[in-house]
Amino acid sequence: MNGDRSIIFSGSLLVPSGPSSVHLTPGTVVVEGERITQVRVGAVSPSPSQGGEDSLILPGFVDTHLHLPQFDSIGIDGLELLDWLESAVFPAEMRWADPDFARDMTRRVADELYSFGTTGIAAYATSHAESAQAAIGVLGEVGIAGYVGMVLMDQNAPGGLLVPASAGLSQASSLRGHGRISPAVTPRFAVSCSRQLLKGAGVLAARTNWLVQTHLAETRRECELVRRLHGAVTYTDLYRECGLLTPRTILGHGIWLDDEQRVKIGTAGSAIAHCPTANRFLDAGVMKRYEAIRAGVSVPLGTDIGAGPDRSMVRVARAAMDAAKQAGGPVPDAAELWHQITAGNARAIGLRDTGVLEQGAFADLLVIRPSVRWAESRDPLGMLLYAWDDRWLRSTYSAGRVVYRAN
Ligand SMILES: [Zn+2]
């Protein structure tokens, strides 16, 4: 621990410029204990404790959709979503029946996240209550901010992963937060949940006001199956009728939606976690980010590991740029995407005191030393996004404590 001594970070700071944009400016961030106590822009400090003229000081990245038990299942290719779940993901999640395995794996995952600059998350565990609680314990202990949910599922998966609705809801509701990690209501998706379970999850969300995370309309085959299983007017209406579209809901993917459904999601104040690297990997389709935003939906970004192969939020941001070009319509600029993977993603999942370099925020900070001459570029943030190399990340700080340092 650093105790309460000051740490002086200096270099080019990534700071807000407008509600959904950022820019780089020379400056200094003073950290005392867990928090940022001062941000001074104007010049790089001559002898900082961290950083220097050639360094960038960024807020830690926030990943709004990932699966903790799937970090060992990256890259199992050639399968459609439902087949991939059955043959790659469910066997991996079965291993979490052992809470010791879950605890050890979560430790590895936390190290991995920090080594890619991620300091905030909205994550799925599995349907094993004890293991979900163990994951909350580990992540809370190491200082990551965000959410972990016990996955609710009572149909269409191996028996070892299914928990009857009433038992699952009761177990999920007894989860307790630890450190900066809170529990989340996490019905996997409508394929693996009965109507009773979805409704119960809606009741739990209303009672606790917890974050809600689930998947929506990732592939056409999934949408067709949901129609057969639930006979709903639309997939979105099914969640709405079950009380799952809340201002604290993060819907993974939302690819196969029409405008009417997007407007309903926007009106409810729910967000869609756009996971472009996962969509590309599973060949699920191209999410129309701009159309969701036009319908009033907040669209944060997520890795969706293990469907998503990239652990770096910067590479996810770059893939979002590629997906937007493919989808047609306006393409975000680099400043918007750097904002998205920091403050934008933090706000989307309700983390108010991270993702930004400002006085009073948690000192979740990255020290980055790029090997490219970004300062001479006409578009420095574009160059940094496209030329990004994880080796540039020199150290990661979580709440003022160093949690990763490059060799
Ligand atoms: Zn997912």
mmCIF file of C-alpha atoms and ligand atoms in Angstrom:
data_model
loop_
_atom_site.group_PDB
_atom_site.id
_atom_site.type_symbol
_atom_site.label_atom_id
_atom_site.label_comp_id
_atom_site.label_asym_id
_atom_site.label_seq_id
_atom_site.Cartn_x
_atom_site.Cartn_y
_atom_site.Cartn_z
ATOM 1 C CA MET A 1 0.000 0.000 0.000
ATOM 2 C CA ASN A 2 1.064 3.561 -0.602
ATOM 3 C CA GLY A 3 -0.467 4.798 2.604
ATOM 4 C CA ASP A 4 -1.254 8.466 2.380
ATOM 5 C CA ARG A 5 1.927 9.672 0.747
ATOM 6 C CA SER A 6 1.507 11.733 -2.427
ATOM 7 C CA ILE A 7 2.299 10.364 -5.852
ATOM 8 C CA ILE A 8 2.882 12.892 -8.612
ATOM 9 C CA PHE A 9 1.883 11.673 -12.096
ATOM 10 C CA SER A 10 2.858 13.952 -14.931
ATOM 11 C CA GLY A 11 2.841 13.881 -18.726
ATOM 12 C CA SER A 12 0.139 14.399 -21.349
ATOM 13 C CA LEU A 13 -3.182 13.997 -19.560
ATOM 14 C CA LEU A 14 -6.329 12.672 -21.205
ATOM 15 C CA VAL A 15 -8.946 15.168 -20.039
ATOM 16 C CA PRO A 16 -12.571 15.890 -20.988
ATOM 17 C CA SER A 17 -13.416 18.317 -23.768
ATOM 18 C CA GLY A 18 -17.182 18.352 -23.905
ATOM 19 C CA PRO A 19 -19.692 15.745 -22.759
ATOM 20 C CA SER A 20 -18.470 12.895 -24.974
ATOM 21 C CA SER A 21 -14.962 13.800 -26.023
ATOM 22 C CA VAL A 22 -11.432 14.070 -24.644
ATOM 23 C CA HIS A 23 -8.107 15.597 -25.610
ATOM 24 C CA LEU A 24 -4.481 15.448 -24.488
ATOM 25 C CA THR A 25 -2.871 18.299 -22.617
ATOM 26 C CA PRO A 26 0.351 18.585 -20.577
ATOM 27 C CA GLY A 27 -0.236 18.465 -16.863
ATOM 28 C CA THR A 28 0.098 16.828 -13.477
ATOM 29 C CA VAL A 29 -2.143 14.639 -11.341
ATOM 30 C CA VAL A 30 -1.534 14.526 -7.608
ATOM 31 C CA VAL A 31 -2.718 11.409 -5.774
ATOM 32 C CA GLU A 32 -3.013 11.052 -2.030
ATOM 33 C CA GLY A 33 -4.146 7.690 -0.703
ATOM 34 C CA GLU A 34 -6.912 6.306 -2.924
ATOM 35 C CA ARG A 35 -7.959 9.532 -4.601
ATOM 36 C CA ILE A 36 -6.862 12.244 -6.983
ATOM 37 C CA THR A 37 -6.443 15.413 -4.951
ATOM 38 C CA GLN A 38 -5.297 17.800 -7.704
ATOM 39 C CA VAL A 39 -5.219 18.056 -11.480
ATOM 40 C CA ARG A 40 -3.040 20.839 -12.885
ATOM 41 C CA VAL A 41 -2.893 21.427 -16.626
ATOM 42 C CA GLY A 42 -0.356 23.569 -18.463
ATOM 43 C CA ALA A 43 3.041 21.935 -18.093
ATOM 44 C CA VAL A 44 4.713 18.608 -17.435
ATOM 45 C CA SER A 45 6.309 18.502 -14.009
ATOM 46 C CA PRO A 46 10.166 18.270 -14.236
ATOM 47 C CA SER A 47 10.558 15.382 -11.779
ATOM 48 C CA PRO A 48 7.318 13.468 -11.285
ATOM 49 C CA SER A 49 7.115 10.162 -9.372
ATOM 50 C CA GLN A 50 5.461 8.612 -12.455
ATOM 51 C CA GLY A 51 5.440 9.558 -16.141
ATOM 52 C CA GLY A 52 7.396 12.417 -17.689
ATOM 53 C CA GLU A 53 7.623 14.329 -20.985
ATOM 54 C CA ASP A 54 7.284 11.176 -23.108
ATOM 55 C CA SER A 55 4.370 9.705 -21.136
ATOM 56 C CA LEU A 56 0.602 9.780 -21.241
ATOM 57 C CA ILE A 57 -1.451 9.692 -18.057
ATOM 58 C CA LEU A 58 -4.885 8.180 -18.691
ATOM 59 C CA PRO A 59 -7.807 7.135 -16.530
ATOM 60 C CA GLY A 60 -8.093 3.320 -16.303
ATOM 61 C CA PHE A 61 -10.287 1.642 -18.924
ATOM 62 C CA VAL A 62 -13.753 0.289 -18.141
ATOM 63 C CA ASP A 63 -15.114 -2.896 -19.757
ATOM 64 C CA THR A 64 -18.910 -3.048 -19.643
ATOM 65 C CA HIS A 65 -19.378 -6.687 -20.702
ATOM 66 C CA LEU A 66 -17.166 -9.693 -19.958
ATOM 67 C CA HIS A 67 -17.393 -13.208 -18.595
ATOM 68 C CA LEU A 68 -14.876 -14.117 -15.874
ATOM 69 C CA PRO A 69 -15.061 -17.916 -16.416
ATOM 70 C CA GLN A 70 -14.434 -17.582 -20.165
ATOM 71 C CA PHE A 71 -10.860 -16.246 -20.090
ATOM 72 C CA ASP A 72 -9.565 -19.771 -20.776
ATOM 73 C CA SER A 73 -11.987 -20.216 -23.701
ATOM 74 C CA ILE A 74 -10.803 -17.474 -26.047
ATOM 75 C CA GLY A 75 -10.376 -18.421 -29.696
ATOM 76 C CA ILE A 76 -12.494 -21.568 -30.010
ATOM 77 C CA ASP A 77 -13.531 -20.745 -33.537
ATOM 78 C CA GLY A 78 -15.906 -21.874 -36.243
ATOM 79 C CA LEU A 79 -19.080 -22.185 -34.174
ATOM 80 C CA GLU A 80 -22.367 -20.302 -34.191
ATOM 81 C CA LEU A 81 -23.305 -18.697 -30.832
ATOM 82 C CA LEU A 82 -25.613 -21.443 -29.524
ATOM 83 C CA ASP A 83 -23.224 -24.245 -30.557
ATOM 84 C CA TRP A 84 -20.261 -22.323 -29.151
ATOM 85 C CA LEU A 85 -22.052 -21.960 -25.806
ATOM 86 C CA GLU A 86 -22.786 -25.664 -25.700
ATOM 87 C CA SER A 87 -19.400 -27.002 -26.714
ATOM 88 C CA ALA A 88 -16.939 -24.319 -25.536
ATOM 89 C CA VAL A 89 -18.522 -22.169 -22.840
ATOM 90 C CA PHE A 90 -20.761 -24.395 -20.758
ATOM 91 C CA PRO A 91 -17.976 -26.948 -20.086
ATOM 92 C CA ALA A 92 -15.710 -24.066 -18.972
ATOM 93 C CA GLU A 93 -18.408 -22.686 -16.701
ATOM 94 C CA MET A 94 -18.982 -26.129 -15.160
ATOM 95 C CA ARG A 95 -15.483 -25.896 -13.695
ATOM 96 C CA TRP A 96 -16.752 -23.087 -11.486
ATOM 97 C CA ALA A 97 -18.739 -25.659 -9.491
ATOM 98 C CA ASP A 98 -15.516 -25.669 -7.442
ATOM 99 C CA PRO A 99 -15.234 -22.311 -5.606
ATOM 100 C CA ASP A 100 -11.468 -22.773 -5.162
ATOM 101 C CA PHE A 101 -11.059 -23.046 -8.919
ATOM 102 C CA ALA A 102 -13.244 -19.953 -9.377
ATOM 103 C CA ARG A 103 -11.198 -18.019 -6.816
ATOM 104 C CA ASP A 104 -7.867 -18.939 -8.432
ATOM 105 C CA MET A 105 -9.119 -18.200 -11.911
ATOM 106 C CA THR A 106 -10.523 -14.820 -10.848
ATOM 107 C CA ARG A 107 -7.098 -13.909 -9.435
ATOM 108 C CA ARG A 108 -5.551 -14.669 -12.832
ATOM 109 C CA VAL A 109 -8.274 -12.683 -14.571
ATOM 110 C CA ALA A 110 -7.701 -9.666 -12.312
ATOM 111 C CA ASP A 111 -3.974 -9.696 -13.161
ATOM 112 C CA GLU A 112 -4.825 -9.970 -16.829
ATOM 113 C CA LEU A 113 -7.302 -7.068 -16.693
ATOM 114 C CA TYR A 114 -4.823 -4.801 -14.946
ATOM 115 C CA SER A 115 -2.081 -5.714 -17.422
ATOM 116 C CA PHE A 116 -4.306 -4.409 -20.231
ATOM 117 C CA GLY A 117 -5.234 -1.246 -18.315
ATOM 118 C CA THR A 118 -8.757 -2.233 -17.280
ATOM 119 C CA THR A 119 -9.684 -1.008 -13.799
ATOM 120 C CA GLY A 120 -13.509 -1.150 -13.973
ATOM 121 C CA ILE A 121 -15.856 -3.935 -15.126
ATOM 122 C CA ALA A 122 -19.380 -5.280 -15.443
ATOM 123 C CA ALA A 123 -18.820 -9.038 -15.369
ATOM 124 C CA TYR A 124 -20.723 -12.304 -15.428
ATOM 125 C CA ALA A 125 -19.642 -15.150 -13.133
ATOM 126 C CA THR A 126 -21.535 -18.461 -13.454
ATOM 127 C CA SER A 127 -24.700 -19.926 -11.949
ATOM 128 C CA HIS A 128 -22.721 -21.159 -8.910
ATOM 129 C CA ALA A 129 -23.569 -18.848 -6.000
ATOM 130 C CA GLU A 130 -20.541 -19.656 -3.866
ATOM 131 C CA SER A 131 -18.177 -19.095 -6.778
ATOM 132 C CA ALA A 132 -19.845 -15.818 -7.749
ATOM 133 C CA GLN A 133 -19.382 -14.649 -4.166
ATOM 134 C CA ALA A 134 -15.746 -15.811 -4.249
ATOM 135 C CA ALA A 135 -15.168 -13.798 -7.455
ATOM 136 C CA ILE A 136 -16.672 -10.703 -5.828
ATOM 137 C CA GLY A 137 -14.325 -11.266 -2.889
ATOM 138 C CA VAL A 138 -11.193 -11.558 -5.037
ATOM 139 C CA LEU A 139 -11.955 -8.585 -7.282
ATOM 140 C CA GLY A 140 -13.030 -6.462 -4.325
ATOM 141 C CA GLU A 141 -9.782 -7.333 -2.574
ATOM 142 C CA VAL A 142 -7.545 -6.305 -5.482
ATOM 143 C CA GLY A 143 -9.431 -3.035 -5.914
ATOM 144 C CA ILE A 144 -11.241 -3.402 -9.241
ATOM 145 C CA ALA A 145 -14.388 -1.248 -9.496
ATOM 146 C CA GLY A 146 -17.716 -2.488 -10.824
ATOM 147 C CA TYR A 147 -20.054 -5.445 -10.752
ATOM 148 C CA VAL A 148 -20.181 -9.220 -10.769
ATOM 149 C CA GLY A 149 -23.399 -11.187 -11.215
ATOM 150 C CA MET A 150 -24.320 -14.770 -10.473
ATOM 151 C CA VAL A 151 -25.734 -16.006 -13.782
ATOM 152 C CA LEU A 152 -29.401 -17.001 -13.603
ATOM 153 C CA MET A 153 -30.351 -19.921 -15.867
ATOM 154 C CA ASP A 154 -32.961 -22.649 -15.448
ATOM 155 C CA GLN A 155 -33.346 -24.190 -18.936
ATOM 156 C CA ASN A 156 -31.532 -25.164 -22.149
ATOM 157 C CA ALA A 157 -28.086 -25.867 -20.677
ATOM 158 C CA PRO A 158 -26.379 -28.824 -18.953
ATOM 159 C CA GLY A 159 -27.944 -29.801 -15.625
ATOM 160 C CA GLY A 160 -24.834 -28.776 -13.714
ATOM 161 C CA LEU A 161 -25.400 -25.156 -14.701
ATOM 162 C CA LEU A 162 -29.157 -24.991 -14.120
ATOM 163 C CA VAL A 163 -30.674 -23.747 -10.868
ATOM 164 C CA PRO A 164 -34.480 -23.728 -10.429
ATOM 165 C CA ALA A 165 -35.920 -20.206 -10.582
ATOM 166 C CA SER A 166 -36.815 -19.703 -6.934
ATOM 167 C CA ALA A 167 -33.537 -21.152 -5.604
ATOM 168 C CA GLY A 168 -31.437 -19.187 -8.126
ATOM 169 C CA LEU A 169 -33.181 -15.920 -7.286
ATOM 170 C CA SER A 170 -32.802 -16.495 -3.590
ATOM 171 C CA GLN A 171 -29.074 -17.269 -3.963
ATOM 172 C CA ALA A 172 -28.478 -14.302 -6.270
ATOM 173 C CA SER A 173 -30.244 -11.936 -3.891
ATOM 174 C CA SER A 174 -28.031 -12.996 -1.001
ATOM 175 C CA LEU A 175 -24.775 -11.984 -2.761
ATOM 176 C CA ARG A 176 -22.868 -9.262 -0.957
ATOM 177 C CA GLY A 177 -20.564 -6.630 -2.407
ATOM 178 C CA HIS A 178 -16.930 -6.331 -1.397
ATOM 179 C CA GLY A 179 -14.567 -3.386 -1.816
ATOM 180 C CA ARG A 180 -15.628 -1.528 -4.941
ATOM 181 C CA ILE A 181 -17.472 -4.543 -6.419
ATOM 182 C CA SER A 182 -21.276 -4.776 -6.157
ATOM 183 C CA PRO A 183 -23.533 -7.666 -7.166
ATOM 184 C CA ALA A 184 -25.628 -7.436 -10.350
ATOM 185 C CA VAL A 185 -28.878 -9.119 -11.420
ATOM 186 C CA THR A 186 -27.685 -11.361 -14.265
ATOM 187 C CA PRO A 187 -30.186 -13.511 -16.181
ATOM 188 C CA ARG A 188 -27.982 -15.004 -18.931
ATOM 189 C CA PHE A 189 -30.461 -14.458 -21.796
ATOM 190 C CA ALA A 190 -34.022 -15.423 -22.671
ATOM 191 C CA VAL A 191 -32.969 -18.773 -24.162
ATOM 192 C CA SER A 192 -31.696 -20.102 -20.841
ATOM 193 C CA CYS A 193 -34.338 -18.488 -18.604
ATOM 194 C CA SER A 194 -37.980 -19.467 -18.041
ATOM 195 C CA ARG A 195 -40.570 -16.708 -17.910
ATOM 196 C CA GLN A 196 -40.790 -17.232 -14.148
ATOM 197 C CA LEU A 197 -37.058 -16.667 -13.790
ATOM 198 C CA LEU A 198 -37.053 -13.544 -15.989
ATOM 199 C CA LYS A 199 -39.945 -12.081 -14.002
ATOM 200 C CA GLY A 200 -38.276 -12.938 -10.724
ATOM 201 C CA ALA A 201 -35.093 -11.232 -11.932
ATOM 202 C CA GLY A 202 -37.160 -8.131 -12.725
ATOM 203 C CA VAL A 203 -38.613 -8.178 -9.209
ATOM 204 C CA LEU A 204 -35.128 -8.589 -7.723
ATOM 205 C CA ALA A 205 -33.892 -5.639 -9.799
ATOM 206 C CA ALA A 206 -36.782 -3.454 -8.625
ATOM 207 C CA ARG A 207 -36.258 -4.445 -5.005
ATOM 208 C CA THR A 208 -32.484 -3.947 -4.919
ATOM 209 C CA ASN A 209 -31.927 -1.301 -7.633
ATOM 210 C CA TRP A 210 -28.868 -3.351 -8.618
ATOM 211 C CA LEU A 211 -27.318 -3.156 -12.055
ATOM 212 C CA VAL A 212 -29.017 -5.588 -14.484
ATOM 213 C CA GLN A 213 -27.002 -7.324 -17.189
ATOM 214 C CA THR A 214 -28.191 -9.771 -19.816
ATOM 215 C CA HIS A 215 -27.804 -10.511 -23.527
ATOM 216 C CA LEU A 216 -30.211 -9.350 -26.215
ATOM 217 C CA ALA A 217 -30.527 -10.177 -29.923
ATOM 218 C CA GLU A 218 -26.941 -11.251 -30.606
ATOM 219 C CA THR A 219 -27.741 -13.655 -33.461
ATOM 220 C CA ARG A 220 -30.734 -14.361 -35.690
ATOM 221 C CA ARG A 221 -30.910 -17.987 -34.594
ATOM 222 C CA GLU A 222 -31.064 -16.896 -30.953
ATOM 223 C CA CYS A 223 -33.904 -14.438 -31.755
ATOM 224 C CA GLU A 224 -35.848 -17.172 -33.539
ATOM 225 C CA LEU A 225 -35.400 -19.542 -30.603
ATOM 226 C CA VAL A 226 -36.580 -16.876 -28.142
ATOM 227 C CA ARG A 227 -39.684 -16.385 -30.261
ATOM 228 C CA ARG A 228 -40.369 -20.137 -30.165
ATOM 229 C CA LEU A 229 -39.681 -20.448 -26.435
ATOM 230 C CA HIS A 230 -41.442 -17.349 -25.177
ATOM 231 C CA GLY A 231 -43.875 -16.399 -27.950
ATOM 232 C CA ALA A 232 -43.068 -12.773 -27.191
ATOM 233 C CA VAL A 233 -44.058 -9.923 -29.484
ATOM 234 C CA THR A 234 -40.380 -8.976 -29.610
ATOM 235 C CA TYR A 235 -37.297 -9.975 -27.620
ATOM 236 C CA THR A 236 -37.159 -6.425 -26.226
ATOM 237 C CA ASP A 237 -40.834 -6.538 -25.162
ATOM 238 C CA LEU A 238 -40.196 -9.810 -23.346
ATOM 239 C CA TYR A 239 -37.540 -8.152 -21.181
ATOM 240 C CA ARG A 240 -39.693 -5.060 -20.762
ATOM 241 C CA GLU A 241 -42.698 -7.088 -19.613
ATOM 242 C CA CYS A 242 -40.485 -8.890 -17.105
ATOM 243 C CA GLY A 243 -39.237 -5.623 -15.594
ATOM 244 C CA LEU A 244 -35.721 -6.026 -16.959
ATOM 245 C CA LEU A 245 -35.467 -2.797 -18.965
ATOM 246 C CA THR A 246 -34.372 -0.401 -16.252
ATOM 247 C CA PRO A 247 -32.147 2.702 -16.245
ATOM 248 C CA ARG A 248 -29.509 0.403 -14.737
ATOM 249 C CA THR A 249 -29.736 -2.310 -17.417
ATOM 250 C CA ILE A 250 -26.823 -3.227 -19.709
ATOM 251 C CA LEU A 251 -27.966 -5.326 -22.673
ATOM 252 C CA GLY A 252 -25.150 -7.215 -24.378
ATOM 253 C CA HIS A 253 -25.004 -6.843 -28.191
ATOM 254 C CA GLY A 254 -28.454 -5.677 -29.420
ATOM 255 C CA ILE A 255 -27.586 -6.402 -33.056
ATOM 256 C CA TRP A 256 -30.881 -7.690 -34.460
ATOM 257 C CA LEU A 257 -33.226 -4.910 -33.367
ATOM 258 C CA ASP A 258 -35.572 -2.670 -35.291
ATOM 259 C CA ASP A 259 -36.055 1.028 -34.588
ATOM 260 C CA GLU A 260 -39.142 0.417 -32.498
ATOM 261 C CA GLN A 261 -37.196 -1.830 -30.143
ATOM 262 C CA ARG A 262 -34.287 0.628 -29.985
ATOM 263 C CA VAL A 263 -36.667 3.434 -29.021
ATOM 264 C CA LYS A 264 -38.180 1.281 -26.260
ATOM 265 C CA ILE A 265 -34.700 0.584 -24.897
ATOM 266 C CA GLY A 266 -33.789 4.270 -25.094
ATOM 267 C CA THR A 267 -37.036 5.320 -23.418
ATOM 268 C CA ALA A 268 -36.386 2.879 -20.570
ATOM 269 C CA GLY A 269 -32.921 4.414 -20.121
ATOM 270 C CA SER A 270 -31.229 1.044 -20.643
ATOM 271 C CA ALA A 271 -27.853 0.750 -22.382
ATOM 272 C CA ILE A 272 -26.549 -1.621 -25.056
ATOM 273 C CA ALA A 273 -23.024 -2.919 -24.500
ATOM 274 C CA HIS A 274 -21.553 -3.006 -28.002
ATOM 275 C CA CYS A 275 -18.942 -5.762 -28.304
ATOM 276 C CA PRO A 276 -17.561 -5.490 -31.846
ATOM 277 C CA THR A 277 -14.657 -7.940 -31.481
ATOM 278 C CA ALA A 278 -16.993 -10.642 -30.148
ATOM 279 C CA ASN A 279 -19.535 -9.964 -32.891
ATOM 280 C CA ARG A 280 -16.838 -10.362 -35.508
ATOM 281 C CA PHE A 281 -15.464 -13.543 -33.898
ATOM 282 C CA LEU A 282 -18.856 -15.299 -33.766
ATOM 283 C CA ASP A 283 -19.919 -13.773 -37.102
ATOM 284 C CA ALA A 284 -23.035 -12.609 -35.263
ATOM 285 C CA GLY A 285 -23.684 -9.533 -37.402
ATOM 286 C CA VAL A 286 -22.763 -5.850 -37.431
ATOM 287 C CA MET A 287 -24.281 -3.770 -34.656
ATOM 288 C CA LYS A 288 -25.720 -0.441 -35.815
ATOM 289 C CA ARG A 289 -24.221 1.747 -33.120
ATOM 290 C CA TYR A 290 -25.312 5.015 -34.632
ATOM 291 C CA GLU A 291 -28.931 3.928 -35.011
ATOM 292 C CA ALA A 292 -29.050 2.941 -31.342
ATOM 293 C CA ILE A 293 -27.584 6.302 -30.322
ATOM 294 C CA ARG A 294 -30.100 8.102 -32.565
ATOM 295 C CA ALA A 295 -32.891 6.218 -30.737
ATOM 296 C CA GLY A 296 -31.610 7.603 -27.443
ATOM 297 C CA VAL A 297 -29.708 4.517 -26.301
ATOM 298 C CA SER A 298 -26.395 4.809 -24.496
ATOM 299 C CA VAL A 299 -23.871 2.474 -26.205
ATOM 300 C CA PRO A 300 -20.871 1.627 -24.035
ATOM 301 C CA LEU A 301 -18.238 -0.865 -25.206
ATOM 302 C CA GLY A 302 -17.276 -4.308 -23.941
ATOM 303 C CA THR A 303 -14.773 -7.050 -24.714
ATOM 304 C CA ASP A 304 -17.299 -9.882 -24.173
ATOM 305 C CA ILE A 305 -14.450 -12.243 -23.352
ATOM 306 C CA GLY A 306 -14.411 -15.152 -24.275
ATOM 307 C CA ALA A 307 -16.409 -14.588 -27.504
ATOM 308 C CA GLY A 308 -14.310 -11.453 -27.802
ATOM 309 C CA PRO A 309 -10.646 -12.390 -28.218
ATOM 310 C CA ASP A 310 -9.240 -8.950 -27.339
ATOM 311 C CA ARG A 311 -8.660 -8.102 -23.717
ATOM 312 C CA SER A 312 -7.622 -4.549 -24.556
ATOM 313 C CA MET A 313 -10.387 -1.946 -24.502
ATOM 314 C CA VAL A 314 -8.332 0.119 -26.954
ATOM 315 C CA ARG A 315 -8.562 -2.642 -29.548
ATOM 316 C CA VAL A 316 -12.291 -2.918 -28.850
ATOM 317 C CA ALA A 317 -12.586 0.835 -29.487
ATOM 318 C CA ARG A 318 -10.744 0.439 -32.771
ATOM 319 C CA ALA A 319 -13.046 -2.441 -33.737
ATOM 320 C CA ALA A 320 -16.023 -0.184 -32.933
ATOM 321 C CA MET A 321 -14.631 2.254 -35.489
ATOM 322 C CA ASP A 322 -14.348 -0.553 -38.060
ATOM 323 C CA ALA A 323 -17.882 -1.803 -37.289
ATOM 324 C CA ALA A 324 -19.299 1.718 -37.634
ATOM 325 C CA LYS A 325 -17.688 2.062 -41.068
ATOM 326 C CA GLN A 326 -19.128 -1.286 -42.091
ATOM 327 C CA ALA A 327 -22.598 -0.416 -40.782
ATOM 328 C CA GLY A 328 -22.747 2.840 -42.738
ATOM 329 C CA GLY A 329 -23.833 6.137 -41.229
ATOM 330 C CA PRO A 330 -21.683 8.446 -39.106
ATOM 331 C CA VAL A 331 -18.418 7.057 -37.743
ATOM 332 C CA PRO A 332 -17.201 8.138 -34.280
ATOM 333 C CA ASP A 333 -13.867 9.929 -34.099
ATOM 334 C CA ALA A 334 -10.981 8.752 -31.936
ATOM 335 C CA ALA A 335 -11.635 11.387 -29.254
ATOM 336 C CA GLU A 336 -15.161 10.039 -28.799
ATOM 337 C CA LEU A 337 -13.907 6.463 -28.501
ATOM 338 C CA TRP A 338 -11.160 7.321 -25.986
ATOM 339 C CA HIS A 339 -13.870 9.054 -23.976
ATOM 340 C CA GLN A 340 -16.132 6.020 -24.360
ATOM 341 C CA ILE A 341 -13.690 3.451 -22.959
ATOM 342 C CA THR A 342 -12.933 5.688 -19.959
ATOM 343 C CA ALA A 343 -15.561 8.093 -18.584
ATOM 344 C CA GLY A 344 -18.322 7.033 -21.007
ATOM 345 C CA ASN A 345 -18.209 3.359 -20.035
ATOM 346 C CA ALA A 346 -17.855 4.224 -16.342
ATOM 347 C CA ARG A 347 -20.984 6.396 -16.404
ATOM 348 C CA ALA A 348 -22.941 3.824 -18.424
ATOM 349 C CA ILE A 349 -22.571 1.268 -15.637
ATOM 350 C CA GLY A 350 -23.093 3.778 -12.845
ATOM 351 C CA LEU A 351 -19.472 4.259 -11.728
ATOM 352 C CA ARG A 352 -19.363 7.962 -10.943
ATOM 353 C CA ASP A 353 -15.919 8.303 -9.420
ATOM 354 C CA THR A 354 -13.637 6.678 -11.952
ATOM 355 C CA GLY A 355 -12.806 6.961 -15.667
ATOM 356 C CA VAL A 356 -11.794 10.611 -15.420
ATOM 357 C CA LEU A 357 -8.832 12.633 -14.187
ATOM 358 C CA GLU A 358 -10.514 14.980 -11.759
ATOM 359 C CA GLN A 359 -10.156 15.984 -8.156
ATOM 360 C CA GLY A 360 -11.962 13.575 -5.837
ATOM 361 C CA ALA A 361 -12.083 10.639 -8.290
ATOM 362 C CA PHE A 362 -10.451 7.335 -7.433
ATOM 363 C CA ALA A 363 -6.844 7.247 -8.627
ATOM 364 C CA ASP A 364 -7.429 4.558 -11.269
ATOM 365 C CA LEU A 365 -4.618 5.606 -13.590
ATOM 366 C CA LEU A 366 -2.479 4.345 -16.444
ATOM 367 C CA VAL A 367 1.053 5.421 -17.258
ATOM 368 C CA ILE A 368 1.656 4.901 -20.982
ATOM 369 C CA ARG A 369 4.800 5.440 -23.017
ATOM 370 C CA PRO A 370 4.004 5.315 -26.745
ATOM 371 C CA SER A 371 6.714 4.393 -29.246
ATOM 372 C CA VAL A 372 5.151 6.479 -32.024
ATOM 373 C CA ARG A 373 5.518 10.223 -32.588
ATOM 374 C CA TRP A 374 1.911 10.958 -31.802
ATOM 375 C CA ALA A 375 2.484 14.583 -30.765
ATOM 376 C CA GLU A 376 3.455 15.479 -34.335
ATOM 377 C CA SER A 377 0.374 13.841 -35.840
ATOM 378 C CA ARG A 378 -2.524 15.851 -37.223
ATOM 379 C CA ASP A 379 -4.759 13.506 -35.202
ATOM 380 C CA PRO A 380 -2.828 12.387 -32.098
ATOM 381 C CA LEU A 381 -5.700 10.411 -30.590
ATOM 382 C CA GLY A 382 -6.351 8.698 -33.928
ATOM 383 C CA MET A 383 -2.714 7.717 -34.186
ATOM 384 C CA LEU A 384 -2.668 6.400 -30.626
ATOM 385 C CA LEU A 385 -5.855 4.394 -31.225
ATOM 386 C CA TYR A 386 -4.730 2.830 -34.487
ATOM 387 C CA ALA A 387 -1.067 2.309 -33.624
ATOM 388 C CA TRP A 388 -1.871 1.084 -30.080
ATOM 389 C CA ASP A 389 0.506 -1.480 -28.637
ATOM 390 C CA ASP A 390 -0.096 -3.032 -25.213
ATOM 391 C CA ARG A 391 3.647 -2.846 -24.537
ATOM 392 C CA TRP A 392 3.215 0.917 -24.180
ATOM 393 C CA LEU A 393 1.382 0.405 -20.879
ATOM 394 C CA ARG A 394 4.068 0.897 -18.213
ATOM 395 C CA SER A 395 1.929 0.725 -15.080
ATOM 396 C CA THR A 396 -1.631 0.514 -13.856
ATOM 397 C CA TYR A 397 -2.857 2.054 -10.604
ATOM 398 C CA SER A 398 -6.089 1.144 -8.873
ATOM 399 C CA ALA A 399 -7.250 3.480 -6.099
ATOM 400 C CA GLY A 400 -3.721 4.878 -5.795
ATOM 401 C CA ARG A 401 -2.052 1.492 -5.550
ATOM 402 C CA VAL A 402 0.191 0.053 -8.248
ATOM 403 C CA VAL A 403 -1.417 -3.167 -9.493
ATOM 404 C CA TYR A 404 0.591 -3.754 -12.677
ATOM 405 C CA ARG A 405 4.060 -2.752 -13.741
ATOM 406 C CA ALA A 406 5.667 -3.688 -17.066
ATOM 407 C CA ASN A 407 8.997 -5.504 -16.894
HETATM 408 ZN ZN ZN B 1 -21.559 -12.017 -23.173
#
